[in-house]
Short mmCIF file of C-alpha atoms in Angstrom, two decimals:
data_model
loop_
_atom_site.label_atom_id
_atom_site.label_comp_id
_atom_site.label_asym_id
_atom_site.label_seq_id
_atom_site.Cartn_x
_atom_site.Cartn_y
_atom_site.Cartn_z
CA MET A 1 -49.57 -74.72 -18.60
CA GLN A 2 -52.29 -72.44 -17.22
CA ARG A 3 -51.42 -68.76 -17.30
CA LEU A 4 -51.65 -66.94 -13.98
CA SER A 5 -53.87 -63.90 -13.62
CA ARG A 6 -52.31 -60.48 -13.00
CA PHE A 7 -53.49 -60.62 -9.37
CA GLU A 8 -51.91 -64.04 -8.81
CA GLU A 9 -48.64 -62.95 -10.41
CA ASN A 10 -48.48 -59.85 -8.23
CA LYS A 11 -49.29 -61.86 -5.11
CA ILE A 12 -46.50 -64.34 -5.83
CA ASN A 13 -44.00 -61.55 -6.46
CA ILE A 14 -44.96 -59.60 -3.33
CA LEU A 15 -44.89 -62.65 -1.03
CA SER A 16 -41.60 -63.80 -2.52
CA GLY A 17 -40.19 -60.30 -2.07
CA ILE A 18 -41.04 -60.46 1.65
CA THR A 19 -39.33 -63.87 1.93
CA VAL A 20 -36.19 -62.61 0.21
CA ALA A 21 -36.15 -59.53 2.43
CA LEU A 22 -36.12 -61.79 5.50
CA ALA A 23 -33.34 -63.93 4.00
CA LEU A 24 -31.27 -60.86 3.16
CA VAL A 25 -31.19 -59.57 6.75
CA PRO A 26 -28.70 -62.09 8.24
CA GLU A 27 -26.71 -62.20 5.00
CA ALA A 28 -26.29 -58.41 4.88
CA ILE A 29 -25.36 -58.29 8.57
CA ALA A 30 -22.89 -61.18 8.21
CA PHE A 31 -21.13 -59.59 5.22
CA ALA A 32 -21.00 -56.25 7.02
CA PHE A 33 -19.17 -57.99 9.86
CA VAL A 34 -16.81 -59.58 7.33
CA ALA A 35 -16.00 -56.14 5.92
CA HIS A 36 -15.59 -54.69 9.46
CA VAL A 37 -18.37 -52.12 9.06
CA SER A 38 -21.66 -51.59 10.93
CA PRO A 39 -24.66 -53.88 10.22
CA LEU A 40 -26.70 -50.93 8.92
CA THR A 41 -23.99 -50.35 6.29
CA GLY A 42 -24.75 -53.79 4.87
CA LEU A 43 -28.52 -53.43 5.20
CA TYR A 44 -28.54 -50.05 3.44
CA ALA A 45 -26.45 -51.59 0.63
CA ALA A 46 -29.03 -54.36 0.23
CA VAL A 47 -31.88 -51.83 0.07
CA ILE A 48 -30.17 -49.62 -2.51
CA LEU A 49 -28.82 -52.40 -4.71
CA VAL A 50 -31.96 -54.52 -4.90
CA PHE A 51 -34.13 -51.46 -5.52
CA ILE A 52 -32.04 -49.95 -8.35
CA THR A 53 -31.25 -53.25 -10.08
CA SER A 54 -34.89 -54.33 -9.85
CA LEU A 55 -36.01 -51.09 -11.49
CA TRP A 56 -33.41 -50.83 -14.26
CA GLY A 57 -31.55 -54.15 -14.36
CA GLY A 58 -31.53 -56.57 -17.26
CA ARG A 59 -32.76 -59.62 -15.33
CA PRO A 60 -36.09 -59.21 -13.49
CA GLY A 61 -36.30 -61.59 -10.55
CA MET A 62 -32.59 -61.48 -9.77
CA VAL A 63 -31.70 -60.17 -6.31
CA SER A 64 -28.69 -58.01 -5.45
CA GLY A 65 -27.24 -56.94 -2.12
CA ALA A 66 -24.15 -56.87 0.07
CA SER A 67 -22.24 -59.99 -0.93
CA GLY A 68 -19.30 -62.12 0.12
CA ALA A 69 -17.65 -61.71 -3.29
CA THR A 70 -17.03 -58.03 -2.53
CA ALA A 71 -16.93 -58.10 1.29
CA VAL A 72 -13.80 -60.28 1.40
CA VAL A 73 -11.97 -57.64 -0.64
CA MET A 74 -13.20 -54.72 1.47
CA VAL A 75 -11.87 -55.91 4.81
CA ALA A 76 -8.21 -55.11 4.11
CA LEU A 77 -9.09 -51.57 2.95
CA VAL A 78 -11.30 -50.88 5.99
CA VAL A 79 -8.71 -52.20 8.44
CA SER A 80 -5.86 -50.18 6.89
CA HIS A 81 -7.65 -46.91 5.96
CA GLY A 82 -11.14 -46.89 7.48
CA ALA A 83 -14.74 -47.02 6.24
CA GLU A 84 -14.61 -43.64 4.45
CA TYR A 85 -12.05 -45.02 1.99
CA LEU A 86 -14.36 -48.00 1.49
CA PHE A 87 -17.23 -45.72 0.44
CA ALA A 88 -14.92 -43.99 -2.06
CA ALA A 89 -13.80 -47.39 -3.38
CA VAL A 90 -17.45 -48.48 -3.80
CA ILE A 91 -18.14 -45.37 -5.89
CA LEU A 92 -15.10 -46.10 -8.07
CA MET A 93 -16.18 -49.74 -8.29
CA GLY A 94 -19.53 -48.61 -9.68
CA LEU A 95 -17.87 -46.28 -12.19
CA LEU A 96 -15.68 -49.14 -13.44
CA GLN A 97 -18.77 -51.31 -13.88
CA LEU A 98 -20.50 -48.49 -15.78
CA PHE A 99 -17.47 -48.29 -18.10
CA PHE A 100 -17.60 -52.07 -18.56
CA ALA A 101 -21.27 -51.85 -19.54
CA ALA A 102 -20.74 -48.82 -21.82
CA ALA A 103 -18.03 -50.79 -23.66
CA ARG A 104 -20.61 -53.60 -24.11
CA LEU A 105 -18.23 -56.23 -22.72
CA SER A 106 -20.86 -58.14 -20.76
CA LYS A 107 -21.77 -60.28 -23.77
CA PHE A 108 -18.45 -62.11 -23.48
CA VAL A 109 -19.75 -63.95 -20.42
CA ARG A 110 -21.43 -66.28 -22.92
CA LEU A 111 -17.95 -67.52 -23.89
CA ILE A 112 -17.55 -69.13 -20.47
CA PRO A 113 -17.59 -72.94 -20.96
CA HIS A 114 -20.16 -75.12 -19.25
CA PRO A 115 -17.65 -76.90 -16.95
CA VAL A 116 -16.62 -73.46 -15.63
CA MET A 117 -20.28 -72.59 -15.00
CA LEU A 118 -20.78 -75.87 -13.12
CA GLY A 119 -17.68 -75.23 -11.04
CA PHE A 120 -18.83 -71.69 -10.23
CA ILE A 121 -22.32 -72.86 -9.19
CA ASN A 122 -21.04 -75.73 -7.05
CA GLY A 123 -18.30 -73.59 -5.52
CA LEU A 124 -20.74 -70.83 -4.61
CA ALA A 125 -23.16 -73.38 -3.13
CA ILE A 126 -20.34 -74.59 -0.89
CA VAL A 127 -19.51 -70.98 0.07
CA ILE A 128 -23.16 -70.34 1.00
CA PHE A 129 -23.24 -73.57 3.04
CA MET A 130 -20.02 -72.72 4.88
CA ALA A 131 -21.30 -69.22 5.65
CA GLN A 132 -24.32 -70.72 7.43
CA LEU A 133 -22.08 -72.81 9.69
CA GLU A 134 -20.93 -69.60 11.38
CA HIS A 135 -24.43 -69.35 12.88
CA PHE A 136 -23.70 -72.53 14.86
CA LYS A 137 -21.11 -70.64 16.91
CA VAL A 138 -21.59 -68.58 20.07
CA LYS A 139 -19.33 -66.38 22.19
CA ASP A 140 -17.69 -67.93 25.23
CA ALA A 141 -16.82 -66.17 28.49
CA GLN A 142 -13.70 -64.66 26.91
CA GLY A 143 -15.65 -63.34 23.90
CA ALA A 144 -14.20 -65.87 21.44
CA MET A 145 -16.48 -67.66 18.97
CA VAL A 146 -16.86 -71.38 19.75
CA TRP A 147 -19.12 -74.13 18.40
CA MET A 148 -22.46 -74.67 20.10
CA HIS A 149 -22.86 -77.82 22.14
CA GLY A 150 -25.48 -79.48 24.30
CA THR A 151 -29.07 -78.19 24.37
CA PRO A 152 -28.50 -74.97 22.33
CA LEU A 153 -27.01 -77.05 19.51
CA TYR A 154 -29.86 -79.58 19.56
CA ILE A 155 -32.44 -76.77 19.52
CA MET A 156 -30.64 -75.08 16.61
CA ILE A 157 -30.46 -78.30 14.58
CA GLY A 158 -34.11 -79.10 15.35
CA LEU A 159 -35.37 -75.69 14.24
CA VAL A 160 -33.25 -75.78 11.08
CA ALA A 161 -34.63 -79.24 10.27
CA LEU A 162 -38.20 -78.10 10.98
CA THR A 163 -37.80 -75.15 8.61
CA MET A 164 -36.43 -77.35 5.85
CA VAL A 165 -39.17 -79.97 6.23
CA ALA A 166 -41.82 -77.22 6.14
CA ILE A 167 -40.30 -75.78 2.96
CA TYR A 168 -40.31 -79.16 1.22
CA LEU A 169 -43.84 -80.08 2.34
CA THR A 170 -45.60 -76.74 1.79
CA PRO A 171 -45.93 -77.10 -2.05
CA ARG A 172 -47.75 -80.40 -1.50
CA ILE A 173 -50.29 -78.70 0.76
CA THR A 174 -50.73 -75.27 -0.81
CA LYS A 175 -49.13 -73.00 -3.37
CA ALA A 176 -50.84 -69.89 -2.07
CA ILE A 177 -47.73 -68.88 -0.12
CA PRO A 178 -44.05 -69.32 -1.04
CA ALA A 179 -42.64 -72.42 0.64
CA THR A 180 -39.60 -70.57 1.99
CA LEU A 181 -41.81 -67.93 3.65
CA ALA A 182 -44.04 -70.63 5.12
CA GLY A 183 -41.05 -72.45 6.61
CA ALA A 184 -39.57 -69.29 8.14
CA LEU A 185 -42.94 -68.16 9.57
CA LEU A 186 -43.73 -71.57 11.07
CA THR A 187 -40.41 -71.76 12.90
CA THR A 188 -40.67 -68.14 14.07
CA LEU A 189 -44.20 -68.65 15.47
CA LEU A 190 -43.09 -71.83 17.24
CA VAL A 191 -40.16 -70.03 18.89
CA VAL A 192 -42.25 -66.99 19.90
CA VAL A 193 -45.28 -68.90 21.20
CA PHE A 194 -43.33 -71.51 23.18
CA LYS A 195 -40.52 -69.11 24.12
CA ILE A 196 -37.86 -71.50 22.86
CA PRO A 197 -34.38 -70.24 23.82
CA THR A 198 -32.42 -69.77 20.60
CA VAL A 199 -30.40 -67.13 18.77
CA THR A 200 -32.55 -64.54 16.98
CA VAL A 201 -31.77 -61.79 14.49
CA GLY A 202 -31.88 -59.28 17.36
CA ASP A 203 -29.13 -61.21 19.18
CA VAL A 204 -26.84 -60.77 16.18
CA ALA A 205 -27.34 -57.02 15.68
CA SER A 206 -29.89 -54.25 16.05
CA LEU A 207 -31.79 -53.38 12.88
CA ALA A 208 -33.22 -50.11 14.15
CA GLY A 209 -32.26 -47.10 12.06
CA GLY A 210 -33.53 -44.29 9.90
CA LEU A 211 -33.54 -43.66 6.17
CA PRO A 212 -30.13 -43.70 4.48
CA SER A 213 -28.80 -40.17 4.00
CA PHE A 214 -26.51 -38.66 1.37
CA HIS A 215 -22.88 -38.81 2.48
CA LEU A 216 -19.76 -37.67 0.63
CA PRO A 217 -16.81 -39.91 1.52
CA GLU A 218 -14.52 -37.97 3.84
CA VAL A 219 -11.28 -38.65 1.98
CA PRO A 220 -8.72 -36.31 0.38
CA LEU A 221 -9.50 -35.75 -3.31
CA ASN A 222 -5.95 -36.38 -4.54
CA TRP A 223 -3.80 -38.86 -6.43
CA HIS A 224 -2.80 -40.75 -3.28
CA THR A 225 -6.44 -41.60 -2.51
CA LEU A 226 -6.92 -42.95 -6.04
CA VAL A 227 -3.76 -45.07 -5.73
CA VAL A 228 -5.08 -46.50 -2.46
CA ILE A 229 -8.63 -47.34 -3.54
CA PHE A 230 -8.16 -48.28 -7.22
CA PRO A 231 -6.81 -51.86 -6.71
CA TYR A 232 -9.65 -52.66 -4.30
CA ALA A 233 -12.26 -51.06 -6.56
CA LEU A 234 -10.98 -53.00 -9.57
CA VAL A 235 -11.10 -56.39 -7.82
CA MET A 236 -14.52 -55.64 -6.29
CA ALA A 237 -15.87 -54.57 -9.70
CA ALA A 238 -14.53 -57.73 -11.33
CA ASN A 239 -15.80 -60.05 -8.58
CA GLY A 240 -19.19 -58.35 -8.57
CA LEU A 241 -19.65 -58.48 -12.33
CA VAL A 242 -18.54 -62.11 -12.60
CA GLU A 243 -20.97 -63.25 -9.91
CA THR A 244 -23.74 -61.07 -11.34
CA LEU A 245 -23.37 -62.21 -14.94
CA LEU A 246 -22.99 -65.89 -14.09
CA THR A 247 -26.03 -65.67 -11.83
CA LEU A 248 -27.90 -64.01 -14.71
CA ASN A 249 -26.96 -66.91 -16.98
CA LEU A 250 -28.20 -69.42 -14.41
CA ILE A 251 -31.50 -67.59 -13.94
CA ASP A 252 -31.88 -67.49 -17.74
CA GLU A 253 -31.60 -71.29 -17.79
CA MET A 254 -34.03 -71.72 -14.90
CA THR A 255 -36.68 -69.47 -16.47
CA ASP A 256 -36.02 -70.34 -20.12
CA THR A 257 -35.72 -66.63 -20.87
CA ARG A 258 -32.88 -64.33 -21.83
CA GLY A 259 -31.68 -61.44 -19.71
CA LYS A 260 -29.71 -58.38 -20.85
CA PRO A 261 -26.14 -58.60 -19.50
CA ASN A 262 -25.05 -55.06 -20.46
CA GLN A 263 -28.18 -53.51 -18.98
CA GLU A 264 -27.67 -55.49 -15.77
CA SER A 265 -24.02 -54.38 -15.59
CA MET A 266 -25.12 -50.78 -16.07
CA ALA A 267 -27.68 -51.09 -13.25
CA GLN A 268 -25.11 -52.75 -10.97
CA GLY A 269 -22.66 -49.91 -11.61
CA LEU A 270 -25.28 -47.24 -10.95
CA ALA A 271 -26.42 -49.00 -7.77
CA ASN A 272 -22.88 -49.17 -6.41
CA VAL A 273 -22.22 -45.50 -7.17
CA VAL A 274 -25.39 -44.54 -5.30
CA SER A 275 -24.51 -46.98 -2.51
CA GLY A 276 -21.12 -45.34 -2.00
CA PHE A 277 -22.69 -41.86 -1.84
CA PHE A 278 -25.13 -43.06 0.86
CA GLY A 279 -22.56 -44.63 3.16
CA ALA A 280 -23.31 -48.24 2.18
CA MET A 281 -20.89 -51.05 1.34
CA GLY A 282 -22.05 -51.92 -2.19
CA GLY A 283 -22.28 -55.45 -3.57
CA CYS A 284 -23.61 -57.48 -6.49
CA ALA A 285 -26.16 -60.15 -7.44
CA MET A 286 -26.71 -62.86 -4.84
CA LEU A 287 -27.12 -66.38 -6.14
CA GLY A 288 -28.89 -67.82 -3.09
CA GLU A 289 -31.55 -65.13 -2.76
CA SER A 290 -32.04 -65.05 -6.54
CA ILE A 291 -32.77 -68.78 -6.53
CA ILE A 292 -35.23 -68.32 -3.63
CA ASN A 293 -37.03 -65.65 -5.63
CA VAL A 294 -37.13 -67.47 -8.95
CA GLY A 295 -37.92 -70.76 -7.21
CA ASN A 296 -41.02 -69.08 -5.79
CA GLY A 297 -42.08 -68.13 -9.32
CA ALA A 298 -41.26 -64.44 -8.86
CA ILE A 299 -39.70 -63.22 -12.11
CA LYS A 300 -41.09 -59.69 -12.23
CA ARG A 301 -39.49 -56.41 -11.15
CA LEU A 302 -42.17 -56.12 -8.48
CA SER A 303 -40.50 -58.82 -6.37
CA GLY A 304 -37.23 -56.90 -6.06
CA ILE A 305 -38.98 -53.60 -5.40
CA THR A 306 -41.01 -55.34 -2.66
CA THR A 307 -37.80 -56.74 -1.17
CA ALA A 308 -36.25 -53.27 -1.02
CA LEU A 309 -39.33 -51.63 0.52
CA PHE A 310 -39.78 -54.33 3.16
CA LEU A 311 -36.08 -54.27 4.02
CA LEU A 312 -36.34 -50.53 4.54
CA SER A 313 -39.48 -50.97 6.63
CA PHE A 314 -37.66 -53.54 8.76
CA ILE A 315 -35.01 -50.91 9.52
CA VAL A 316 -37.32 -47.94 10.06
CA LEU A 317 -40.59 -49.40 11.39
CA ALA A 318 -40.52 -53.11 12.15
CA SER A 319 -37.07 -53.79 13.57
CA HIS A 320 -38.55 -55.02 16.88
CA TRP A 321 -40.60 -57.72 15.15
CA ILE A 322 -37.97 -58.83 12.67
CA GLN A 323 -35.40 -59.14 15.44
CA GLN A 324 -37.54 -61.95 16.91
CA VAL A 325 -37.02 -64.15 13.82
CA PRO A 326 -34.77 -67.07 14.85
CA ILE A 327 -31.51 -67.37 12.96
CA ALA A 328 -32.26 -71.11 12.66
CA ALA A 329 -35.25 -70.35 10.40
CA LEU A 330 -33.09 -68.34 8.00
CA VAL A 331 -30.31 -70.95 8.11
CA GLY A 332 -32.87 -73.58 7.16
CA VAL A 333 -33.98 -71.47 4.21
CA MET A 334 -30.37 -71.09 3.04
CA PHE A 335 -29.66 -74.82 3.45
CA VAL A 336 -32.56 -75.52 1.08
CA VAL A 337 -31.07 -72.96 -1.31
CA VAL A 338 -27.73 -74.79 -1.14
CA GLU A 339 -29.42 -78.11 -1.91
CA LYS A 340 -31.25 -76.62 -4.88
CA THR A 341 -28.21 -74.66 -6.11
CA PHE A 342 -25.63 -77.45 -6.09
CA GLU A 343 -25.58 -79.30 -9.41
CA TRP A 344 -25.90 -82.84 -8.07
CA SER A 345 -26.09 -84.13 -11.63
CA SER A 346 -22.46 -83.09 -12.10
CA LEU A 347 -21.42 -85.92 -9.76
CA ARG A 348 -22.74 -88.41 -12.32
CA PHE A 349 -20.41 -87.02 -14.99
CA PHE A 350 -17.36 -88.84 -13.60
CA GLY A 351 -16.29 -91.35 -16.22
CA ARG A 352 -18.84 -90.07 -18.74
CA VAL A 353 -17.32 -86.76 -19.88
CA PRO A 354 -13.72 -85.87 -20.77
CA ARG A 355 -11.43 -85.81 -17.75
CA THR A 356 -10.40 -82.26 -18.66
CA ASP A 357 -13.96 -81.03 -18.10
CA ILE A 358 -14.11 -82.76 -14.71
CA VAL A 359 -10.77 -81.27 -13.65
CA ILE A 360 -11.89 -77.78 -14.75
CA GLY A 361 -15.14 -78.05 -12.79
CA ILE A 362 -13.39 -79.21 -9.61
CA LEU A 363 -10.64 -76.59 -9.96
CA VAL A 364 -13.10 -73.71 -10.47
CA ALA A 365 -15.17 -74.84 -7.48
CA ALA A 366 -12.04 -75.12 -5.29
CA ILE A 367 -10.70 -71.67 -6.26
CA THR A 368 -14.16 -70.15 -5.73
CA VAL A 369 -14.19 -71.52 -2.18
CA LEU A 370 -10.55 -70.85 -1.30
CA VAL A 371 -9.71 -67.62 -3.18
CA ASN A 372 -12.34 -65.66 -5.15
CA ILE A 373 -14.80 -65.99 -7.98
CA THR A 374 -12.95 -63.88 -10.56
CA LEU A 375 -9.72 -65.86 -10.30
CA ALA A 376 -11.70 -69.11 -10.42
CA VAL A 377 -13.52 -68.19 -13.62
CA VAL A 378 -10.43 -66.74 -15.31
CA ALA A 379 -8.40 -69.85 -14.45
CA GLY A 380 -11.19 -72.10 -15.69
CA VAL A 381 -11.57 -70.25 -19.00
CA ILE A 382 -7.79 -70.27 -19.61
CA ILE A 383 -7.48 -74.00 -18.90
CA ALA A 384 -10.54 -74.76 -21.04
CA ALA A 385 -9.10 -72.68 -23.91
CA LEU A 386 -5.72 -74.41 -23.67
CA ALA A 387 -7.39 -77.83 -23.57
CA PHE A 388 -9.46 -76.92 -26.62
CA ALA A 389 -6.37 -75.69 -28.46
CA TRP A 390 -4.47 -78.88 -27.60
CA GLN A 391 -7.30 -81.13 -28.80
CA HIS A 392 -7.88 -79.05 -31.93
CA ALA A 393 -4.17 -79.03 -32.75
CA LYS A 394 -4.17 -82.82 -33.04
CA GLN A 395 -6.88 -82.75 -35.71
CA ILE A 396 -4.72 -81.35 -38.51
CA LYS A 397 -4.11 -84.09 -41.10
CA VAL A 398 -2.89 -84.47 -44.65
CA LYS A 399 -3.55 -86.80 -47.56
CA THR A 400 -0.88 -87.28 -50.21
CA SER A 401 -1.18 -88.32 -53.85
CA ILE A 402 0.83 -88.23 -57.09
CA ASN A 403 -0.80 -86.76 -60.21
CA THR A 404 -0.25 -87.83 -63.79
CA GLU A 405 2.63 -85.40 -64.17
CA GLY A 406 4.53 -86.87 -61.23
CA HIS A 407 3.81 -83.93 -58.91
CA LYS A 408 3.15 -84.68 -55.27
CA ILE A 409 -0.05 -83.19 -53.86
CA TYR A 410 -0.57 -82.60 -50.14
CA THR A 411 -4.30 -82.12 -49.35
CA LEU A 412 -4.49 -80.48 -45.93
CA GLN A 413 -7.42 -80.97 -43.53
CA GLY A 414 -7.97 -79.11 -40.24
CA THR A 415 -7.15 -75.78 -38.65
CA LEU A 416 -3.69 -74.26 -38.83
CA PHE A 417 -2.99 -72.00 -35.85
CA PHE A 418 -0.36 -71.50 -33.15
CA ALA A 419 -1.02 -74.84 -31.43
CA SER A 420 -0.99 -76.95 -34.60
CA VAL A 421 2.08 -75.37 -36.24
CA SER A 422 4.44 -78.04 -34.91
CA ALA A 423 2.25 -80.89 -36.18
CA PHE A 424 1.95 -79.06 -39.54
CA ARG A 425 5.73 -78.97 -39.99
CA ASN A 426 6.03 -82.71 -39.43
CA LEU A 427 3.49 -83.53 -42.17
CA PHE A 428 5.93 -82.67 -44.96
CA THR A 429 9.10 -84.39 -46.19
CA PRO A 430 10.98 -81.95 -48.48
CA ALA A 431 14.01 -84.22 -48.69
CA ASP A 432 12.01 -87.13 -50.15
CA ASP A 433 9.51 -85.19 -52.25
CA PRO A 434 9.75 -84.80 -56.07
CA ASP A 435 10.86 -81.56 -57.69
CA VAL A 436 7.31 -80.16 -57.86
CA VAL A 437 5.04 -80.16 -54.82
CA ILE A 438 1.48 -78.81 -54.51
CA ILE A 439 -0.18 -78.06 -51.17
CA ASP A 440 -3.96 -77.78 -51.34
CA PHE A 441 -5.45 -75.71 -48.48
CA GLY A 442 -9.05 -76.13 -49.65
CA GLY A 443 -9.97 -78.28 -46.62
CA ALA A 444 -7.94 -76.25 -44.13
CA ARG A 445 -8.41 -72.99 -42.31
CA ILE A 446 -5.59 -70.53 -41.66
CA VAL A 447 -6.33 -68.75 -38.38
CA ASP A 448 -3.45 -66.62 -37.10
CA HIS A 449 -0.02 -65.16 -37.87
CA SER A 450 1.75 -68.24 -36.48
CA ALA A 451 0.12 -70.22 -39.29
CA ILE A 452 1.32 -67.69 -41.89
CA GLU A 453 4.89 -67.91 -40.54
CA ALA A 454 4.72 -71.71 -40.68
CA ILE A 455 3.71 -71.61 -44.37
CA ASP A 456 6.55 -69.18 -45.12
CA ALA A 457 9.02 -71.40 -43.29
CA LEU A 458 7.82 -74.46 -45.21
CA ALA A 459 8.28 -72.63 -48.52
CA GLU A 460 11.84 -71.76 -47.49
CA ARG A 461 12.58 -75.43 -46.74
CA TYR A 462 11.56 -76.45 -50.27
CA GLU A 463 13.36 -73.48 -51.82
CA LYS A 464 16.66 -74.44 -50.17
CA ARG A 465 16.43 -77.86 -51.82
CA GLY A 466 15.75 -76.31 -55.25
CA LYS A 467 12.23 -77.66 -55.45
CA LYS A 468 9.14 -75.86 -56.68
CA LEU A 469 6.23 -75.42 -54.29
CA TYR A 470 2.73 -74.31 -55.25
CA LEU A 471 0.01 -73.31 -52.79
CA ARG A 472 -3.66 -73.63 -53.74
CA HIS A 473 -6.91 -72.42 -52.24
CA LEU A 474 -5.63 -69.77 -49.86
CA SER A 475 -7.78 -66.80 -48.88
CA GLY A 476 -6.95 -63.27 -49.95
CA ASP A 477 -5.79 -62.36 -46.44
CA CYS A 478 -3.33 -65.25 -46.45
CA ARG A 479 -1.84 -64.13 -49.76
CA ASP A 480 -1.43 -60.58 -48.47
CA LEU A 481 0.35 -61.68 -45.30
CA LEU A 482 2.75 -64.21 -46.83
CA GLU A 483 6.25 -62.94 -47.50
CA LYS A 484 8.55 -65.72 -48.74
CA ALA A 485 5.69 -67.81 -50.20
CA LYS A 486 3.71 -64.93 -51.71
CA ASP A 487 4.74 -65.73 -55.29
CA LEU A 488 4.03 -69.46 -54.87
CA VAL A 489 0.27 -69.09 -54.47
CA VAL A 490 -1.86 -70.34 -57.35
CA PHE A 491 -4.65 -67.74 -57.66
CA ASN A 492 -8.19 -68.83 -58.58
CA VAL A 493 -11.09 -66.42 -57.99
CA ALA A 494 -13.79 -69.05 -58.37
CA GLU A 495 -12.31 -71.67 -56.04
CA ASP A 496 -10.29 -69.76 -53.43
CA PRO A 497 -12.02 -69.48 -50.03
CA ARG A 498 -12.87 -66.18 -48.39
CA TYR A 499 -12.19 -65.76 -44.70
CA HIS A 500 -10.19 -63.43 -42.47
CA VAL A 501 -6.98 -64.22 -40.64
CA ALA A 502 -6.69 -62.92 -37.05
CA ASP A 503 -3.66 -60.68 -37.54
CA ASP A 504 -2.95 -57.08 -36.59
CA LYS A 505 -1.15 -56.44 -39.87
CA ILE A 506 -4.53 -56.23 -41.58
CA SER A 507 -5.88 -52.69 -41.20
#
């Protein structure tokens, strides 16, 4: 593959940054409306977040801004206490994310199973798609939002289709300009030149404004305020970090590189703290815009910095021009993002992968759409862990033999832990066994305290029948934790395995 020159790399990143800035405008405004705050509150959040995370984040090329994952949590706080409490909650949200990063907890995102990742990606693609459908509604005479019909609907569909076709065809004609930017520009020029009546960015909200200014949240600095904002801040921090870190993982796969989760979490936390102090609504990484950026080949920090600067210029200098961009052009861009985001290959997995994985993927996607991302991922991880434990528990087996002295030997194979304890008990027959029994743990692994208790209980069963039980090939930790069976262990330095049991009794 031919390496691009520095000039070509910079050009790609700058042009992609402009495209993403255009795509962020309706998204930021829409999420501001969701949170019941002014459009500029969402736009300022996009400027601050994308700028700070692009400068100091752990995943160059990833785009952050006001997002649905946090906006849906904010609305209840704004309605009940007002926007000033929201700004305080955003600051606390950022502080919680900074603590998360300082504790170096971000690395645990790599423990999320692949079916959960697929469910998250597909669920978020559906959420992005559903969010675009709101642009097919207009206000009626009573001010209620109703679906378009007749000519306005046909024009909207036609412009969306034109944008999508242009995006798909542009790479075949030229790669000098990002396909998404080409599609949006073509549709915008067509609407402006031929004066096509359709909804534009300016019809949704005014972008005109000045530079964001420092603003201390006007809330009482007391315990009651903390009690009010903490639950919202905690959920927003969790939702934001989950979406950010899973998006980082996806971008890693797309670019065949490795980001820095803790550094990205630190940058997200800092960006949200700053956002709260400048009267903005905060947010997190945005999957759709990140895919636009990376899909254009923009994987440098310059792309995000360009996005922030152009967004700010839209607000301060070019609001009149940007307000002429038809919403249909941006919807078309996002529909292409949905198509590229959704893992269509996952539909071919039915009948080819374990049913548990399919159920997990569908469940995570459904919860992502209907509830929130954090709950979806937590539920998926728990179910995947339980399924793993159930399958692993069935793998514990034993082979029996009689030695020359008439002693019965149980040779254990598998992992002994809380889920396999019941199966372990049923492997032994104290009533039918000879007077001397040997259990060889050389092919087994003792994992937790439940396993230790099961071994002690088994020793007690043999003791009650007056039979001698010997235990071979146990690790040092196992011997230390056993109580009733401690004296039954046959000690052999050369042969005994060395591993640690997960137990809080070990200092």
